[in-house]
PDB file of C-alpha atoms in Angstrom:
ATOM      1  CA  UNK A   1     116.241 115.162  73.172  1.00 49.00           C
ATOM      2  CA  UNK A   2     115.608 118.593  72.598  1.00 55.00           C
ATOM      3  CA  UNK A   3     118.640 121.286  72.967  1.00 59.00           C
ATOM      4  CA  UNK A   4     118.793 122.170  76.593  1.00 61.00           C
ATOM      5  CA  UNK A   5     117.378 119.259  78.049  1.00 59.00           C
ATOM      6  CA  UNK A   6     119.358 116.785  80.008  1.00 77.00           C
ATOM      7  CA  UNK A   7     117.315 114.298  81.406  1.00 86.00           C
ATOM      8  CA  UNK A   8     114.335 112.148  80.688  1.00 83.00           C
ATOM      9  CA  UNK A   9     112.862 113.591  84.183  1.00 82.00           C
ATOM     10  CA  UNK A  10     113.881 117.714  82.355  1.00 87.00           C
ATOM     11  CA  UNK A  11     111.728 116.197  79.523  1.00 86.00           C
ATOM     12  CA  UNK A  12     108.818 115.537  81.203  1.00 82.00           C
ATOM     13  CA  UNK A  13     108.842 118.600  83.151  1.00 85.00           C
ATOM     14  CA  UNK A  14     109.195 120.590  79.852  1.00 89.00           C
ATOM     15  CA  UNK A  15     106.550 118.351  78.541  1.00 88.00           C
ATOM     16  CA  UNK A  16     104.245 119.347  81.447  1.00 87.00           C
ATOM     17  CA  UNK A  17     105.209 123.174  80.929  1.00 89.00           C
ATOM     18  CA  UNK A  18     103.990 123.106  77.530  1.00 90.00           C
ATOM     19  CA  UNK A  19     100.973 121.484  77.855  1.00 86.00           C
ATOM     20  CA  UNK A  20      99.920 124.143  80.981  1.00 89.00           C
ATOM     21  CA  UNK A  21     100.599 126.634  78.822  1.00 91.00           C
ATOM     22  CA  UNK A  22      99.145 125.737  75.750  1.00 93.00           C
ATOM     23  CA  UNK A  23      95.439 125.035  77.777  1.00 87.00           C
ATOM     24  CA  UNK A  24      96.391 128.050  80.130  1.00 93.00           C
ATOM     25  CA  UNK A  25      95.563 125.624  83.213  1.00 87.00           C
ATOM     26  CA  UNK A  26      95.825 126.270  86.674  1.00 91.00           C
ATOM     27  CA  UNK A  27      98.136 124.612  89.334  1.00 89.00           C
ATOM     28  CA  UNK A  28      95.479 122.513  91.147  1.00 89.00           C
ATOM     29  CA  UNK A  29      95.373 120.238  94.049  1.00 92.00           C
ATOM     30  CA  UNK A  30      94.390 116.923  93.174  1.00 94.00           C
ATOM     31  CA  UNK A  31      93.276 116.149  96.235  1.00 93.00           C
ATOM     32  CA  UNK A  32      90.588 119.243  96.301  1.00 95.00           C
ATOM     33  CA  UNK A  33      88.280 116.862  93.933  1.00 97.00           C
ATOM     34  CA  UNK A  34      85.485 115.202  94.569  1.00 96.00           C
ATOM     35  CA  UNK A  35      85.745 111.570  93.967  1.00 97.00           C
ATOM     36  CA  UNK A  36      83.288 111.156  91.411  1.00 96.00           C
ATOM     37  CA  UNK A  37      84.841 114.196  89.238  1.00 97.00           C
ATOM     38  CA  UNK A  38      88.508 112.428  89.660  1.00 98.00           C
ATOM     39  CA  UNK A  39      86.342 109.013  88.338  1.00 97.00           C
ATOM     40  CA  UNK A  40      85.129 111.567  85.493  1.00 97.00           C
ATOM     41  CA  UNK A  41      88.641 112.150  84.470  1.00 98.00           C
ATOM     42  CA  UNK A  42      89.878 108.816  85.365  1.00 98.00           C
ATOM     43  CA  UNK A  43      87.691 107.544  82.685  1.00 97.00           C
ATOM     44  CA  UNK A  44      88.807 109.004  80.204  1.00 98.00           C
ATOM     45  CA  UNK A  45      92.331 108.659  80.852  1.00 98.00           C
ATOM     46  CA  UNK A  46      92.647 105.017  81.524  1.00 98.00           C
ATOM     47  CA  UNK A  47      90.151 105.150  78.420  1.00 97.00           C
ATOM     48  CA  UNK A  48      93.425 106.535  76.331  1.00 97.00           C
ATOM     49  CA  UNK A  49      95.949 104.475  77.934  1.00 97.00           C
ATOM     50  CA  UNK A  50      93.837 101.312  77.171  1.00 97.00           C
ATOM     51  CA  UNK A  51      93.071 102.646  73.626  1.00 96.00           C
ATOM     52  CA  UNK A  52      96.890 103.558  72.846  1.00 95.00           C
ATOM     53  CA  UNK A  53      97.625 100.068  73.533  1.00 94.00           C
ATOM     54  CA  UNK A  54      95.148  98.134  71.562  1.00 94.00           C
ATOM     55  CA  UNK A  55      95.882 100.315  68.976  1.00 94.00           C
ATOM     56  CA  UNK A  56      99.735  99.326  69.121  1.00 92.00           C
ATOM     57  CA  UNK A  57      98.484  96.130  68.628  1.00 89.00           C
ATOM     58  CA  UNK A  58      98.358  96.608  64.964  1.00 89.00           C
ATOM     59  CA  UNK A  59      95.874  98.136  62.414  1.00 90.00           C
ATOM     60  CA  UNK A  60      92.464  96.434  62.315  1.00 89.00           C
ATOM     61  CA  UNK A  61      89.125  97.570  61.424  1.00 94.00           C
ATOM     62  CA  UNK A  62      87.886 100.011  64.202  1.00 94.00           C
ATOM     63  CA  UNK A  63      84.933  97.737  65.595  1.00 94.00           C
ATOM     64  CA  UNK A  64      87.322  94.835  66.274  1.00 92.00           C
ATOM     65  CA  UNK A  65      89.640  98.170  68.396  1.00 93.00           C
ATOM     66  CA  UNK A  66      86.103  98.984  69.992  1.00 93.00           C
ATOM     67  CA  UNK A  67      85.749  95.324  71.070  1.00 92.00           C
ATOM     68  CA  UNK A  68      89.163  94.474  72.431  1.00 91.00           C
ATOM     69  CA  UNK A  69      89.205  98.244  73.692  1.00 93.00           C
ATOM     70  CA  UNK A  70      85.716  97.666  75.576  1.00 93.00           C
ATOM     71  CA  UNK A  71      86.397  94.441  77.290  1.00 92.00           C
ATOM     72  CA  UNK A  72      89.242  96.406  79.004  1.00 94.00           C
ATOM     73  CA  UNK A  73      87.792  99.567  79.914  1.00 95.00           C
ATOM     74  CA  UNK A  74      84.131  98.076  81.259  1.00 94.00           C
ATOM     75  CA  UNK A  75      83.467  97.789  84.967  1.00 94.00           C
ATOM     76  CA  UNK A  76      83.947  94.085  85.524  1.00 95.00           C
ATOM     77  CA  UNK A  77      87.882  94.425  83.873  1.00 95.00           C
ATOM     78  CA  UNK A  78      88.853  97.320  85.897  1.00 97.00           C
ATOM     79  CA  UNK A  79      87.777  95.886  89.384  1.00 97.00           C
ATOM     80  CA  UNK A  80      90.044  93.023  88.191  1.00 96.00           C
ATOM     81  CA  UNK A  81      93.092  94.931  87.413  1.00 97.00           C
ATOM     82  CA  UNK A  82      92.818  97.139  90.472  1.00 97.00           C
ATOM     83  CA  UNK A  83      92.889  94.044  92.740  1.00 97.00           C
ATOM     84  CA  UNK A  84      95.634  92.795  90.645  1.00 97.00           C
ATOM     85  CA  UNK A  85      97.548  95.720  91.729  1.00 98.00           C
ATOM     86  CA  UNK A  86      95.676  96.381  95.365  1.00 97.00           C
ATOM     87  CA  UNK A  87      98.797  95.241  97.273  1.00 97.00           C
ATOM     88  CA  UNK A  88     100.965  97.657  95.552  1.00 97.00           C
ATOM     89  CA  UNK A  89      99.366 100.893  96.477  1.00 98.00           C
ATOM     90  CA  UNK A  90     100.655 103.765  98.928  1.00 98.00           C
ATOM     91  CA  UNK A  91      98.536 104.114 101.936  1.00 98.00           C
ATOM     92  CA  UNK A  92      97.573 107.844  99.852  1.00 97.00           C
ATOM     93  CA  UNK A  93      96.584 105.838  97.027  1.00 98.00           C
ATOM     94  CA  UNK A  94      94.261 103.352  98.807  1.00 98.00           C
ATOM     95  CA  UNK A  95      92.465 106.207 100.484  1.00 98.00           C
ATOM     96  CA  UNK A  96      91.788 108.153  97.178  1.00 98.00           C
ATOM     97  CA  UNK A  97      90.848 104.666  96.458  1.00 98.00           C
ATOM     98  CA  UNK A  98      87.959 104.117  98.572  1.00 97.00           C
ATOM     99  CA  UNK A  99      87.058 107.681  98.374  1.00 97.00           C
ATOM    100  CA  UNK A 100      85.860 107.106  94.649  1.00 97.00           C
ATOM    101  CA  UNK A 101      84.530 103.326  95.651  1.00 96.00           C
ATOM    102  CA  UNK A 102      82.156 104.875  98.239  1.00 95.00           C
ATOM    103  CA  UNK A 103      81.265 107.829  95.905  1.00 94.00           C
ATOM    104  CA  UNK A 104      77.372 107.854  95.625  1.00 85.00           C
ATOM    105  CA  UNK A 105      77.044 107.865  91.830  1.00 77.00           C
ATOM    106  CA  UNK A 106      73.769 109.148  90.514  1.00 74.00           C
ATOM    107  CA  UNK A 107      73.333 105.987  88.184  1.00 73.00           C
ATOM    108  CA  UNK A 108      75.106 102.674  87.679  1.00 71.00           C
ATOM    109  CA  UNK A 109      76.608 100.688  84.616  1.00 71.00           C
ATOM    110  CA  UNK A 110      73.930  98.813  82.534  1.00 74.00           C
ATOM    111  CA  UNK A 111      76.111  95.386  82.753  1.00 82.00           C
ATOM    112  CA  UNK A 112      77.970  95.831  85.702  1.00 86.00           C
ATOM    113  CA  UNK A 113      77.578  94.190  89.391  1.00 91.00           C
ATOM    114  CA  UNK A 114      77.187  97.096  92.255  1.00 89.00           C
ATOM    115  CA  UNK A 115      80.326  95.664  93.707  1.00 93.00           C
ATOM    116  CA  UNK A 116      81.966  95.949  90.307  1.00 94.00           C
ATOM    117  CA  UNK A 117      80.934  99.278  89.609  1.00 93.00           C
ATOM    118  CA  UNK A 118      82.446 100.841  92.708  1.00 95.00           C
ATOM    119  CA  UNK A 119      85.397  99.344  92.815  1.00 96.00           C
ATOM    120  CA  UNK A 120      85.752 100.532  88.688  1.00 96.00           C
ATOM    121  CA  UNK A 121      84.928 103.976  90.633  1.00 96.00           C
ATOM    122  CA  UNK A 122      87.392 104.039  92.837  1.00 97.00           C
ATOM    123  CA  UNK A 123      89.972 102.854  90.393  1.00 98.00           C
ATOM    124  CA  UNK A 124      89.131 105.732  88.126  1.00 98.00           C
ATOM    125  CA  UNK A 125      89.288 107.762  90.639  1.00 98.00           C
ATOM    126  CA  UNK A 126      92.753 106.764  91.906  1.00 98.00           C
ATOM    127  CA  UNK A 127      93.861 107.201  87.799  1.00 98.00           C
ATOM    128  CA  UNK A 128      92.129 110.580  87.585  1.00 98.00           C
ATOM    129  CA  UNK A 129      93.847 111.649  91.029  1.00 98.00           C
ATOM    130  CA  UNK A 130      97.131 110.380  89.543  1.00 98.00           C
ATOM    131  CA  UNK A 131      96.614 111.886  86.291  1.00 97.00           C
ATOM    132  CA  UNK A 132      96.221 115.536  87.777  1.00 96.00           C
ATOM    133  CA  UNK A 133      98.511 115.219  90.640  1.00 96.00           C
ATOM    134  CA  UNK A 134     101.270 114.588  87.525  1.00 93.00           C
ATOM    135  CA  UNK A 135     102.430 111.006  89.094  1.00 95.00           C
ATOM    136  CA  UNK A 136     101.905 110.092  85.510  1.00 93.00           C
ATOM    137  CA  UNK A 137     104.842 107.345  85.929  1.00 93.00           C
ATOM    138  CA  UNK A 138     102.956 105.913  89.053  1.00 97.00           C
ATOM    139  CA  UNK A 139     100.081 105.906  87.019  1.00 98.00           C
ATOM    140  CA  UNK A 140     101.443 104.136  84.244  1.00 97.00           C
ATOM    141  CA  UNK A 141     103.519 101.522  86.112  1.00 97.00           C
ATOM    142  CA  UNK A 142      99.945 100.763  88.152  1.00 98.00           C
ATOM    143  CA  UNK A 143      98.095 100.335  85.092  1.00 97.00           C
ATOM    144  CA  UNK A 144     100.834  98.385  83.312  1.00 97.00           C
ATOM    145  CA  UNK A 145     101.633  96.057  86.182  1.00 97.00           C
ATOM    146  CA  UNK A 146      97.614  95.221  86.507  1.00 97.00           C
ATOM    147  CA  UNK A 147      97.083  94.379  82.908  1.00 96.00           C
ATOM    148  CA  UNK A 148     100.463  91.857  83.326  1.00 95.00           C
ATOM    149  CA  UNK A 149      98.888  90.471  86.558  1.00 95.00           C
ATOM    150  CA  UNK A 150      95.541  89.958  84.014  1.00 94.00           C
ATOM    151  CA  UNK A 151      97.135  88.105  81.482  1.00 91.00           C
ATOM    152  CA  UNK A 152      96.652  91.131  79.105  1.00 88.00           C
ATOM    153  CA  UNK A 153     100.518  91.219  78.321  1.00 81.00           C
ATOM    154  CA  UNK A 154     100.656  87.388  77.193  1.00 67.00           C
ATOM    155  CA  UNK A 155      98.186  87.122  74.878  1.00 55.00           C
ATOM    156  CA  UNK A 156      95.622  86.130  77.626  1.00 39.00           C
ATOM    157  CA  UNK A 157      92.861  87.803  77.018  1.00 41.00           C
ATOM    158  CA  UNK A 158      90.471  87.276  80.195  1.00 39.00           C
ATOM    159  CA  UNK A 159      86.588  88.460  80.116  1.00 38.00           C
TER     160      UNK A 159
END
């Protein structure tokens, strides 16, 4: 650890600190949001956290990443790991929840079932909402516990 910093929990805050800094952000209120912009970012993030671990898997060519990448981020995968992890949310979390899953998007997924689609909505928008409200360990364990619950972890590889 760096000098000065005691604790994993001092870390992260003076991870945090930097990174405001550095981007000159705002303190915002996650909960401000629209769903469908907390879905936006959502996206993206579990798009990162999905793509760090496949690439942990080991170097491959990048189109076999893409694939094994792309079966986890697509609709149909994350309406399965949310309900993997459904019984584990806060009562705050399921209402951020169905905030994004009754979103009115302007268009839908190419390959995806409506039903699919919003629930993939209101997931991202639960990891967007997590991701700015910096309950980046909530976010993590949620994520992590769904893609155990999925088989992801064991070499199942499901859809």
């Amino acid at each position: 650890m760096e000098e000065g910093i005691k604790s994993p929990a001092d870390a992260a805050a003076a991870e945090q600190a930097f990174f405001e800094t550095a981007f000159r952000l705002k303190k915002v209120d996650a909960a401000q949001y629209s769903p469908l912009v907390l879905a936006y970012l959502g996206d993206a993030v579990y798009e990162v956290l999905i793509r760090t671990l496949v690439v942990n898997g080991g170097n491959m060519q990048v189109n076999k990443l893409h694939k094994r990448s792309a079966g986890l981020v697509k609709a149909a995968a994350q309406a399965r790991l949310f309900m993997a992890v459904e019984d584990e949310l806060t009562e705050e979390e399921r209402a951020v929840y169905k905030r994004g899953r009754n979103a009115k998007p302007i268009s839908m997924a190419k390959n995806a079932t409506v039903r699919d689609y919003r629930m993939a909505t209101g997931f991202e928008a639960l990891v967007g909402y997590l991701y700015l409200a910096e309950r980046r360990r909530r976010l993590v364990q949620l994520v992590s516990l769904g893609l155990e619950k999925i088989g992801e972890f064991d070499g199942e590889q499901k859809g």
